[in-house]
Structures are given as C-alpha cells and as structure tokens.
GROMACS .gro file of C-alpha atoms in nm:
model
  412
    1MET     CA    1  -1.549  -2.242   0.045
    2GLU     CA    2  -1.264  -2.459   0.124
    3PRO     CA    3  -1.031  -2.561  -0.148
    4ASP     CA    4  -1.139  -2.876  -0.319
    5ILE     CA    5  -0.814  -3.018  -0.493
    6SER     CA    6  -0.878  -3.347  -0.643
    7ARG     CA    7  -0.708  -3.576  -0.960
    8ARG     CA    8  -0.873  -3.754  -1.195
    9GLY     CA    9  -0.670  -3.889  -1.463
   10ASN     CA   10  -0.367  -3.722  -1.570
   11ALA     CA   11  -0.577  -3.373  -1.449
   12VAL     CA   12  -0.570  -3.201  -1.089
   13LEU     CA   13  -0.833  -3.008  -1.039
   14LEU     CA   14  -0.853  -2.686  -0.823
   15LYS     CA   15  -1.188  -2.573  -0.699
   16GLY     CA   16  -1.328  -2.329  -0.401
   17LEU     CA   17  -1.034  -2.074  -0.254
   18ILE     CA   18  -0.681  -2.189  -0.315
   19ARG     CA   19  -0.520  -1.927  -0.005
   20ASP     CA   20  -0.396  -2.181   0.273
   21ALA     CA   21  -0.158  -2.391   0.405
   22SER     CA   22  -0.380  -2.720   0.335
   23ALA     CA   23  -0.416  -2.581  -0.045
   24ILE     CA   24  -0.015  -2.604  -0.032
   25ARG     CA   25   0.032  -2.980   0.082
   26ARG     CA   26  -0.290  -3.107  -0.112
   27ILE     CA   27  -0.169  -2.974  -0.444
   28CYS     CA   28   0.176  -3.129  -0.348
   29ALA     CA   29   0.010  -3.486  -0.291
   30CYS     CA   30  -0.199  -3.497  -0.615
   31LEU     CA   31   0.123  -3.402  -0.828
   32HIS     CA   32   0.301  -3.652  -0.657
   33GLN     CA   33   0.022  -3.951  -0.703
   34THR     CA   34  -0.049  -3.813  -1.081
   35ILE     CA   35   0.320  -3.808  -1.208
   36SER     CA   36   0.526  -4.051  -0.947
   37GLN     CA   37   0.248  -4.265  -0.848
   38ARG     CA   38   0.051  -4.292  -1.152
   39GLY     CA   39   0.343  -4.204  -1.417
   40PHE     CA   40   0.186  -3.943  -1.639
   41SER     CA   41   0.409  -3.713  -1.782
   42ASP     CA   42   0.145  -3.456  -1.943
   43VAL     CA   43  -0.026  -3.326  -1.637
   44VAL     CA   44  -0.325  -3.055  -1.678
   45LEU     CA   45  -0.356  -2.818  -1.388
   46ASP     CA   46  -0.734  -2.721  -1.363
   47PHE     CA   47  -0.809  -2.402  -1.226
   48SER     CA   48  -1.126  -2.345  -1.409
   49GLU     CA   49  -1.350  -2.364  -1.093
   50CYS     CA   50  -1.134  -2.172  -0.827
   51GLU     CA   51  -1.312  -1.866  -0.647
   52ALA     CA   52  -0.992  -1.708  -0.490
   53VAL     CA   53  -0.583  -1.734  -0.500
   54THR     CA   54  -0.353  -1.595  -0.302
   55GLU     CA   55   0.054  -1.576  -0.368
   56ALA     CA   56   0.052  -1.762  -0.050
   57ALA     CA   57  -0.050  -2.040  -0.185
   58MET     CA   58   0.039  -2.042  -0.506
   59LEU     CA   59   0.434  -1.947  -0.476
   60PRO     CA   60   0.542  -2.209  -0.307
   61VAL     CA   61   0.388  -2.442  -0.585
   62ILE     CA   62   0.543  -2.303  -0.864
   63PRO     CA   63   0.916  -2.425  -0.794
   64GLN     CA   64   0.806  -2.793  -0.774
   65ILE     CA   65   0.619  -2.726  -1.078
   66VAL     CA   66   0.939  -2.618  -1.263
   67ARG     CA   67   1.100  -2.922  -1.064
   68TYR     CA   68   0.935  -3.135  -1.215
   69GLN     CA   69   0.961  -2.973  -1.596
   70GLU     CA   70   1.339  -2.959  -1.551
   71ASP     CA   71   1.434  -3.279  -1.380
   72GLU     CA   72   1.223  -3.516  -1.483
   73GLY     CA   73   1.051  -3.363  -1.860
   74ILE     CA   74   0.690  -3.306  -1.736
   75LEU     CA   75   0.475  -3.093  -1.978
   76PHE     CA   76   0.199  -2.911  -1.780
   77ARG     CA   77  -0.125  -2.747  -1.963
   78LEU     CA   78  -0.333  -2.503  -1.769
   79THR     CA   79  -0.691  -2.462  -1.798
   80PRO     CA   80  -0.701  -2.074  -1.665
   81PRO     CA   81  -1.004  -1.944  -1.424
   82ARG     CA   82  -1.304  -1.889  -1.565
   83ARG     CA   83  -1.342  -1.601  -1.369
   84SER     CA   84  -1.178  -1.277  -1.592
   85ASP     CA   85  -1.005  -1.131  -1.255
   86LEU     CA   86  -0.861  -1.429  -1.152
   87TYR     CA   87  -0.732  -1.535  -1.553
   88ARG     CA   88  -0.557  -1.172  -1.502
   89LEU     CA   89  -0.406  -1.242  -1.187
   90PHE     CA   90  -0.268  -1.561  -1.318
   91ALA     CA   91  -0.083  -1.365  -1.601
   92ASN     CA   92  -0.024  -1.092  -1.433
   93ALA     CA   93   0.142  -1.272  -1.137
   94ASN     CA   94   0.351  -1.467  -1.378
   95TRP     CA   95   0.159  -1.818  -1.293
   96SER     CA   96   0.067  -1.905  -1.609
   97HIS     CA   97   0.383  -1.828  -1.765
   98PHE     CA   98   0.598  -2.064  -1.544
   99ILE     CA   99   0.309  -2.355  -1.558
  100GLN     CA  100   0.273  -2.341  -1.907
  101PRO     CA  101   0.595  -2.122  -2.072
  102ASP     CA  102   0.504  -2.238  -2.446
  103ARG     CA  103   0.201  -2.077  -2.419
  104PHE     CA  104   0.210  -1.757  -2.146
  105ASP     CA  105   0.483  -1.516  -2.227
  106PRO     CA  106   0.624  -1.345  -1.891
  107THR     CA  107   0.434  -1.062  -1.758
  108PRO     CA  108   0.659  -0.728  -1.667
  109THR     CA  109   0.600  -0.551  -1.305
  110SER     CA  110   0.235  -0.384  -1.230
  111ALA     CA  111   0.136  -0.107  -1.096
  112SER     CA  112   0.034  -0.345  -0.763
  113HIS     CA  113   0.247  -0.572  -0.751
  114ILE     CA  114   0.594  -0.778  -0.844
  115PRO     CA  115   0.519  -1.085  -1.022
  116THR     CA  116   0.690  -1.415  -0.968
  117ARG     CA  117   1.025  -1.369  -1.070
  118ARG     CA  118   1.283  -1.597  -1.052
  119TYR     CA  119   1.709  -1.574  -0.970
  120LYS     CA  120   1.955  -1.833  -0.999
  121SER     CA  121   2.248  -1.629  -0.907
  122GLU     CA  122   2.397  -1.291  -0.677
  123ALA     CA  123   2.380  -1.067  -0.955
  124GLU     CA  124   2.003  -1.178  -1.005
  125ALA     CA  125   1.924  -1.149  -0.680
  126TYR     CA  126   2.084  -0.801  -0.610
  127THR     CA  127   1.898  -0.717  -0.950
  128LEU     CA  128   1.542  -0.812  -0.839
  129LEU     CA  129   1.573  -0.681  -0.513
  130ASP     CA  130   1.643  -0.361  -0.635
  131GLU     CA  131   1.344  -0.384  -0.870
  132VAL     CA  132   1.117  -0.496  -0.564
  133LEU     CA  133   1.238  -0.186  -0.371
  134ARG     CA  134   1.196   0.056  -0.656
  135PHE     CA  135   0.830  -0.100  -0.663
  136VAL     CA  136   0.757  -0.050  -0.339
  137THR     CA  137   0.915   0.313  -0.321
  138ARG     CA  138   0.669   0.414  -0.591
  139GLY     CA  139   0.379   0.254  -0.444
  140ARG     CA  140   0.349   0.404  -0.153
  141SER     CA  141   0.479   0.654   0.147
  142VAL     CA  142   0.648   0.361   0.370
  143GLY     CA  143   0.883   0.570   0.604
  144PRO     CA  144   1.290   0.454   0.594
  145ASP     CA  145   1.295   0.184   0.861
  146THR     CA  146   0.969  -0.005   0.673
  147LEU     CA  147   1.188   0.031   0.366
  148ARG     CA  148   1.504  -0.073   0.477
  149ALA     CA  149   1.329  -0.386   0.705
  150VAL     CA  150   1.211  -0.530   0.361
  151GLU     CA  151   1.509  -0.448   0.230
  152TRP     CA  152   1.748  -0.672   0.510
  153SER     CA  153   1.449  -0.946   0.531
  154LEU     CA  154   1.389  -1.003   0.173
  155ASN     CA  155   1.819  -0.986   0.094
  156GLU     CA  156   1.880  -1.234   0.412
  157ILE     CA  157   1.582  -1.467   0.278
  158MET     CA  158   1.695  -1.458  -0.099
  159ASP     CA  159   2.027  -1.527   0.005
  160ASN     CA  160   1.929  -1.839   0.196
  161VAL     CA  161   1.813  -1.999  -0.102
  162LEU     CA  162   2.170  -1.958  -0.284
  163THR     CA  163   2.387  -2.012   0.014
  164HIS     CA  164   2.145  -2.302   0.194
  165ALA     CA  165   1.923  -2.465  -0.071
  166GLU     CA  166   2.126  -2.654  -0.233
  167THR     CA  167   1.998  -2.606  -0.561
  168ASP     CA  168   2.093  -2.519  -0.924
  169ALA     CA  169   1.717  -2.400  -0.930
  170GLY     CA  170   1.757  -2.105  -0.833
  171GLY     CA  171   1.462  -1.917  -0.617
  172PHE     CA  172   1.136  -1.758  -0.664
  173VAL     CA  173   1.017  -1.484  -0.533
  174GLN     CA  174   0.673  -1.208  -0.559
  175ALA     CA  175   0.590  -0.895  -0.358
  176THR     CA  176   0.293  -0.727  -0.331
  177VAL     CA  177   0.252  -0.365  -0.177
  178TYR     CA  178  -0.080  -0.335   0.047
  179GLU     CA  179  -0.241  -0.037   0.255
  180THR     CA  180  -0.134  -0.202   0.499
  181ARG     CA  181   0.147  -0.404   0.479
  182ILE     CA  182   0.432  -0.503   0.250
  183GLU     CA  183   0.417  -0.889   0.187
  184PHE     CA  184   0.686  -1.089  -0.051
  185VAL     CA  185   0.704  -1.457  -0.059
  186VAL     CA  186   1.059  -1.647  -0.144
  187ALA     CA  187   1.064  -2.031  -0.228
  188ASP     CA  188   1.246  -2.298  -0.362
  189SER     CA  189   1.292  -2.659  -0.382
  190GLY     CA  190   1.561  -2.759  -0.238
  191VAL     CA  191   1.662  -2.961   0.031
  192GLY     CA  192   1.521  -2.757   0.332
  193VAL     CA  193   1.496  -2.637   0.654
  194PRO     CA  194   1.586  -2.958   0.820
  195ALA     CA  195   1.826  -3.094   0.650
  196SER     CA  196   1.991  -2.777   0.624
  197LEU     CA  197   2.042  -2.768   1.008
  198GLY     CA  198   2.103  -3.140   1.022
  199LEU     CA  199   1.745  -3.196   1.243
  200ARG     CA  200   1.528  -3.527   1.163
  201ASP     CA  201   1.220  -3.378   1.369
  202HIS     CA  202   1.103  -3.107   1.103
  203GLN     CA  203   0.857  -2.922   1.335
  204PHE     CA  204   1.143  -2.885   1.583
  205ALA     CA  205   1.392  -2.768   1.310
  206LEU     CA  206   1.131  -2.476   1.216
  207ARG     CA  207   1.067  -2.353   1.578
  208LYS     CA  208   1.445  -2.357   1.610
  209ALA     CA  209   1.523  -2.167   1.274
  210VAL     CA  210   1.313  -1.873   1.377
  211LEU     CA  211   1.551  -1.852   1.716
  212GLU     CA  212   1.850  -1.613   1.689
  213GLY     CA  213   2.202  -1.788   1.595
  214GLN     CA  214   2.067  -2.087   1.416
  215THR     CA  215   2.280  -2.198   1.160
  216ARG     CA  216   2.495  -2.568   1.083
  217ASN     CA  217   2.794  -2.352   1.062
  218SER     CA  218   2.898  -2.056   1.296
  219VAL     CA  219   3.189  -2.005   1.131
  220SER     CA  220   3.079  -1.883   0.807
  221TYR     CA  221   2.750  -1.781   0.857
  222ALA     CA  222   2.572  -1.588   1.163
  223GLY     CA  223   2.216  -1.787   1.107
  224ASN     CA  224   2.019  -1.462   1.174
  225GLY     CA  225   1.833  -1.426   0.916
  226LEU     CA  226   1.491  -1.625   0.936
  227PHE     CA  227   1.546  -1.514   1.293
  228GLY     CA  228   1.531  -1.138   1.181
  229THR     CA  229   1.289  -1.196   0.908
  230PHE     CA  230   1.027  -1.318   1.202
  231GLU     CA  231   1.091  -1.052   1.452
  232LEU     CA  232   1.057  -0.771   1.156
  233ALA     CA  233   0.685  -0.940   1.126
  234ARG     CA  234   0.635  -0.984   1.463
  235VAL     CA  235   0.721  -0.647   1.568
  236SER     CA  236   0.569  -0.462   1.315
  237GLY     CA  237   0.234  -0.605   1.352
  238GLY     CA  238   0.248  -0.844   1.035
  239GLN     CA  239   0.261  -1.190   0.970
  240PHE     CA  240   0.506  -1.474   0.894
  241GLU     CA  241   0.508  -1.829   0.776
  242ILE     CA  242   0.751  -2.069   0.663
  243HIS     CA  243   0.654  -2.447   0.513
  244SER     CA  244   0.977  -2.697   0.449
  245GLN     CA  245   0.950  -3.028   0.434
  246ASN     CA  246   0.713  -3.229   0.637
  247ALA     CA  247   0.609  -2.907   0.854
  248TYR     CA  248   0.490  -2.570   0.883
  249LEU     CA  249   0.514  -2.268   1.102
  250TYR     CA  250   0.275  -1.963   1.160
  251TYR     CA  251   0.275  -1.629   1.301
  252ASP     CA  252  -0.019  -1.380   1.265
  253SER     CA  253   0.060  -1.046   1.541
  254LEU     CA  254  -0.288  -0.871   1.491
  255ARG     CA  255  -0.482  -1.187   1.560
  256ASP     CA  256  -0.213  -1.307   1.783
  257GLU     CA  257  -0.244  -1.648   1.646
  258SER     CA  258   0.102  -1.846   1.641
  259SER     CA  259   0.105  -2.255   1.528
  260SER     CA  260   0.351  -2.475   1.452
  261ARG     CA  261   0.261  -2.882   1.263
  262ARG     CA  262   0.401  -3.170   1.128
  263VAL     CA  263   0.202  -3.279   0.834
  264SER     CA  264   0.250  -3.584   0.630
  265VAL     CA  265   0.292  -3.450   0.304
  266PRO     CA  266   0.615  -3.317   0.223
  267LEU     CA  267   0.702  -2.971   0.056
  268ASN     CA  268   1.006  -3.061  -0.095
  269GLY     CA  269   1.199  -2.709  -0.051
  270THR     CA  270   1.136  -2.443   0.160
  271SER     CA  271   0.858  -2.128   0.097
  272VAL     CA  272   0.921  -1.782   0.316
  273ARG     CA  273   0.588  -1.539   0.351
  274CYS     CA  274   0.661  -1.278   0.561
  275ALA     CA  275   0.439  -0.935   0.548
  276ILE     CA  276   0.546  -0.614   0.734
  277GLY     CA  277   0.297  -0.364   0.893
  278PRO     CA  278   0.262  -0.015   0.849
  279ARG     CA  279   0.520   0.298   0.916
  280ASP     CA  280   0.737   0.239   1.223
  281ALA     CA  281   0.998   0.495   1.326
  282SER     CA  282   1.167   0.227   1.529
  283LEU     CA  283   1.090  -0.046   1.360
  284LEU     CA  284   1.491  -0.154   1.318
  285SER     CA  285   1.628  -0.097   1.657
  286ARG     CA  286   1.342  -0.279   1.840
  287ALA     CA  287   1.333  -0.596   1.625
  288LEU     CA  288   1.681  -0.648   1.482
  289ARG     CA  289   1.883  -0.711   1.778
  290PHE     CA  290   2.168  -0.972   1.754
  291HIS     CA  291   2.356  -1.058   2.110
  292GLY     CA  292   2.149  -0.797   2.285
  293ARG     CA  293   2.268  -0.532   2.059
  294ALA     CA  294   2.018  -0.295   1.766
  295HIS     CA  295   2.181  -0.433   1.432
  296GLU     CA  296   2.182  -0.174   1.179
  297PRO     CA  297   2.219  -0.284   0.818
  298LEU     CA  298   2.489  -0.153   0.634
  299TYR     CA  299   2.306  -0.124   0.263
  300ASP     CA  300   2.042   0.150   0.179
  301TYR     CA  301   1.831   0.127  -0.122
  302MET     CA  302   1.778   0.476  -0.134
  303GLU     CA  303   2.116   0.623  -0.060
  304ARG     CA  304   2.289   0.392  -0.340
  305THR     CA  305   2.006   0.505  -0.576
  306PHE     CA  306   1.965   0.883  -0.530
  307GLY     CA  307   2.292   0.937  -0.322
  308THR     CA  308   2.597   1.141  -0.428
  309GLU     CA  309   2.929   1.136  -0.285
  310GLY     CA  310   2.894   1.512  -0.123
  311GLY     CA  311   2.567   1.326   0.064
  312GLU     CA  312   2.298   1.474  -0.165
  313MET     CA  313   2.006   1.296  -0.215
  314VAL     CA  314   1.903   1.391  -0.619
  315PHE     CA  315   1.611   1.271  -0.824
  316ALA     CA  316   1.755   1.234  -1.189
  317VAL     CA  317   1.417   1.291  -1.348
  318LYS     CA  318   1.522   1.182  -1.671
  319GLU     CA  319   1.675   0.858  -1.542
  320HIS     CA  320   1.385   0.771  -1.267
  321ALA     CA  321   1.092   0.906  -1.411
  322ALA     CA  322   1.060   0.899  -1.838
  323GLY     CA  323   0.796   0.680  -1.881
  324ASP     CA  324   0.588   0.865  -1.562
  325LEU     CA  325   0.603   1.230  -1.680
  326GLY     CA  326   0.260   1.193  -1.903
  327SER     CA  327   0.029   1.096  -1.691
  328ARG     CA  328  -0.137   1.187  -1.293
  329ARG     CA  329  -0.052   0.829  -1.243
  330GLY     CA  330   0.299   0.844  -1.310
  331GLY     CA  331   0.299   1.171  -1.120
  332GLN     CA  332   0.178   0.946  -0.799
  333ARG     CA  333   0.434   0.716  -0.844
  334VAL     CA  334   0.718   0.989  -0.854
  335ARG     CA  335   0.558   1.182  -0.538
  336HIS     CA  336   0.574   0.863  -0.350
  337VAL     CA  337   0.954   0.839  -0.445
  338LEU     CA  338   1.034   1.201  -0.319
  339GLU     CA  339   0.797   1.155   0.007
  340ASN     CA  340   1.012   0.804   0.077
  341MET     CA  341   1.324   1.009   0.001
  342LEU     CA  342   1.232   1.337   0.240
  343SER     CA  343   1.152   1.131   0.539
  344GLU     CA  344   1.549   1.060   0.537
  345GLN     CA  345   1.659   1.374   0.397
  346GLU     CA  346   1.590   1.728   0.508
  347HIS     CA  347   1.587   1.808   0.133
  348VAL     CA  348   1.590   1.664  -0.221
  349ILE     CA  349   1.739   1.756  -0.553
  350LEU     CA  350   1.502   1.737  -0.876
  351ASP     CA  351   1.766   1.735  -1.165
  352PHE     CA  352   1.558   1.785  -1.505
  353SER     CA  353   1.861   1.758  -1.688
  354GLY     CA  354   1.766   1.661  -2.072
  355VAL     CA  355   1.358   1.665  -1.972
  356SER     CA  356   1.193   1.922  -2.224
  357ILE     CA  357   0.845   1.878  -2.067
  358ILE     CA  358   0.590   1.727  -1.878
  359SER     CA  359   0.184   1.709  -1.798
  360SER     CA  360   0.026   1.943  -1.634
  361SER     CA  361  -0.140   1.649  -1.428
  362PHE     CA  362   0.199   1.498  -1.332
  363ALA     CA  363   0.296   1.882  -1.224
  364ASP     CA  364   0.005   1.894  -0.994
  365GLU     CA  365   0.025   1.540  -0.883
  366VAL     CA  366   0.397   1.591  -0.770
  367PHE     CA  367   0.437   1.933  -0.712
  368GLY     CA  368   0.070   2.070  -0.615
  369ARG     CA  369   0.025   1.817  -0.424
  370LEU     CA  370   0.410   1.818  -0.229
  371PHE     CA  371   0.312   2.186  -0.204
  372ALA     CA  372  -0.024   2.167  -0.013
  373GLU     CA  373   0.150   1.884   0.197
  374LEU     CA  374   0.463   2.023   0.353
  375GLY     CA  375   0.338   2.404   0.351
  376PRO     CA  376   0.514   2.707   0.143
  377ARG     CA  377   0.789   2.753   0.363
  378SER     CA  378   0.891   2.361   0.424
  379PHE     CA  379   0.831   2.304   0.031
  380MET     CA  380   1.087   2.591  -0.074
  381SER     CA  381   1.331   2.468   0.167
  382ARG     CA  382   1.334   2.099   0.131
  383ILE     CA  383   1.246   2.088  -0.258
  384VAL     CA  384   1.508   2.207  -0.478
  385LEU     CA  385   1.502   2.213  -0.855
  386ARG     CA  386   1.736   2.228  -1.118
  387ASN     CA  387   1.787   2.232  -1.425
  388VAL     CA  388   1.457   2.315  -1.505
  389ASP     CA  389   1.341   2.448  -1.884
  390PRO     CA  390   1.156   2.773  -1.843
  391THR     CA  391   0.821   2.593  -2.005
  392ILE     CA  392   0.813   2.313  -1.712
  393ASP     CA  393   0.889   2.597  -1.444
  394GLY     CA  394   0.562   2.762  -1.557
  395LEU     CA  395   0.414   2.429  -1.542
  396ILE     CA  396   0.525   2.356  -1.175
  397ASP     CA  397   0.437   2.748  -1.057
  398ARG     CA  398   0.082   2.682  -1.192
  399ALA     CA  399  -0.001   2.374  -1.111
  400ILE     CA  400   0.083   2.520  -0.717
  401VAL     CA  401  -0.117   2.803  -0.762
  402GLN     CA  402  -0.400   2.588  -0.847
  403ARG     CA  403  -0.356   2.335  -0.602
  404THR     CA  404  -0.360   2.629  -0.311
  405ARG     CA  405  -0.686   2.767  -0.448
  406LEU     CA  406  -0.864   2.418  -0.467
  407THR     CA  407  -0.737   2.335  -0.135
  408GLU     CA  408  -0.865   2.680   0.025
  409GLN     CA  409  -1.170   2.615  -0.152
  410GLN     CA  410  -1.223   2.313   0.009
  411ASN     CA  411  -1.114   2.438   0.391
  412ARG     CA  412  -1.370   2.728   0.369
   0.00000   0.00000   0.00000
C-alpha cells in the first residue's frame, strides 16, 4: 500500500505506508498548505490509518514540526495509529512527544533503538554520541572497525548541524541496531546543503557534497564528513540517503541502486540517513581515505570509556552494569559489551568492587556463554576477575560448569 497523504481542513491525514522519500515531501507540502496557505494555527496530524512508519520518513519531518511550533506558535495535535504496535512505536521513538509534548512524555532509550533525541550544543552532541555508542555496544557484537565507523560518521554529521546549518534549533538524532546493519538518521531545519555550499542547483549540490573535500571554507573545514559517511555506507554494504531543500540523493549498495533527483517540494533543512553494514575488519582503511591516504580517527569510545592509563581495558561492573545484574537480558547486554572489548584487546578486566550479588541467569549469560564461546584456555587468559565476592565467584563457577555440561550434551 502506497502512502496516502492528504489534508482536510486543519487535518493532515496519513494512511498506508509512510516510509520513503515521497512521504517526506508530501507531509511537508500538506503542512505548508495547511499553515502558510490556509492560515491554520492548530494542526491535527492523523496517523490513525497508517500501516507502517519508518524513522527514514518520520525523522526528517520532526524538525519541521518543531520549527513551526517554536518559530510560528503552531499547535499540533496527534491522532496516533490505531494499530497497537505502531502506537507503541510512536511513543517509544519519541515522535509522539515531539508532535504533542503537552500530551506525551519523552521516552528513554529502549532495548532496540535510541529514540529521537534533540541536541543544541557541542556538549549535548557529545553526550548523545556516547549514548548511541553505549547502546550499540550493548546491542550486539559489532567489531572495532564497525563501531569506530559509526562513531566517526555520526560525530561528523551531528557536528555539521552545529557548524553549517545556521539554526538555533539544533539537530535531531535517532539510531537503531538491526541484525545486518546499524542505522542512524540526523535531521535539522537549517539552511540546507545547497546554501551551505553556495550552490543554486540543489541536485548538483547533493551530488557534490558526497565528494571529497567539499566545503565553502577550506581554511577552517576539511569538507569530508558527508564524503566519509557515504563511503562507509558504500564500502560496508549499507545505505545512504540525504534530503535537503529541493533535492535528494539515495544509494543502496546491496541492490546496487543509486539515484539523485530534483523535487518540487522543499525540505527546509537537511536529513542524512546512514546504514553501516555488518562486521568488516578493514572498513576504516578502505572507506576513510582522504587525499589518497587512510584516515585513522583520533577518538575511540571503547578506549575512553574502559581504557586506563596503563593500557588495560577495565569493565567496572557497578558503574557499567548496575541495572543488569539480575536478569538474563541484562547479562546478554553485558556479554555484548565484553565481546566488543575483546575484539580490540587481548584480555579484559572485570572489577566487581561494590557488587555483592548477581543472579544465576546473569552469570550463565555472561560467563557461561563466554566460556563456551572462547574455550577454557582462552577464557582463563582473556577474562580477568578482580575484587570478586566469594558468593559471586561461586555463582560464576557453577554457571560455567552447567553451561559446559549443556554444551557437551548438545554436541553428543
């Protein structure tokens, strides 16, 4: 079912599948007609009959809604989807909150995605970047190059908003971890890429923006943020999409599809969606090449979060896993972090200072499974436990024994 987006009075009606580039522009057109042409200051967004909604279609629209709210005093009212799963999605993704903040409270990070977050300063961007990376490392084992790729590209695109968008409204970010990719969307309601590059042809501006060294001020800026992000998506087998003003550019490496188009309805600002594919041990050296040389990012989330001055990687259990110690799901999140640490370091130290109890299911999910995964010799040399309470030590030993027996039975 294709998107059916129309307006009736002060209501914008959104039906069917709201998930692609055409949906973004149709929503923008209906908002412009309802507010700027018809003069309504009270707008209803009716999603009651929509069948599917994606962050790729929704997040570019959120800054437009917030701009109308804050700059023009427009009041938006949301009619949520009738389908219970989509109702929850709107709430969990914070779309409901940004559309009608007086009715819907903001939602914290969930197990499957970072809901839409807003940032307006470098400090807020830095905090949000770390929140996304913490979420990614707890969601799955991704490999060091993939994690650094997400860190570098998201940091660059978020910084572009603060540096080039010329808007006090800041930027909006949403991130999701899928089985085969890590995806984020960054959107704003600023001046847009064409104006930032000083180009009148909007389609040409987007095509030029993903080339190396494109900036209006080569003295202060390298102009490689969009280029590097595009290359990381391309080389990793992912996707890249950018909307700005009267053009958009799309690339899908899995389908070997690429397109750029001029469109009649503008998106006032910029939206970038990047999907980085699965583990790739050489992703950075192949994708981030500036002036013919491989670029090594200077910052590293894992090192600054878990690294010590002595070069060790220490997972402080009380600090990083306080809310996870009582469940198997919490153990799964911690195990993913440890797997990501082990992909970078020969051994990892778990410091149990201040921790007096863990559940048996947590012990099995972390230590039982890591023992089975690494093998006895590798586990003993690579997993170092410090300051462990005797009760916890006993739970860990029992979990390893039980997991070993279960593995032996399954292999018979």
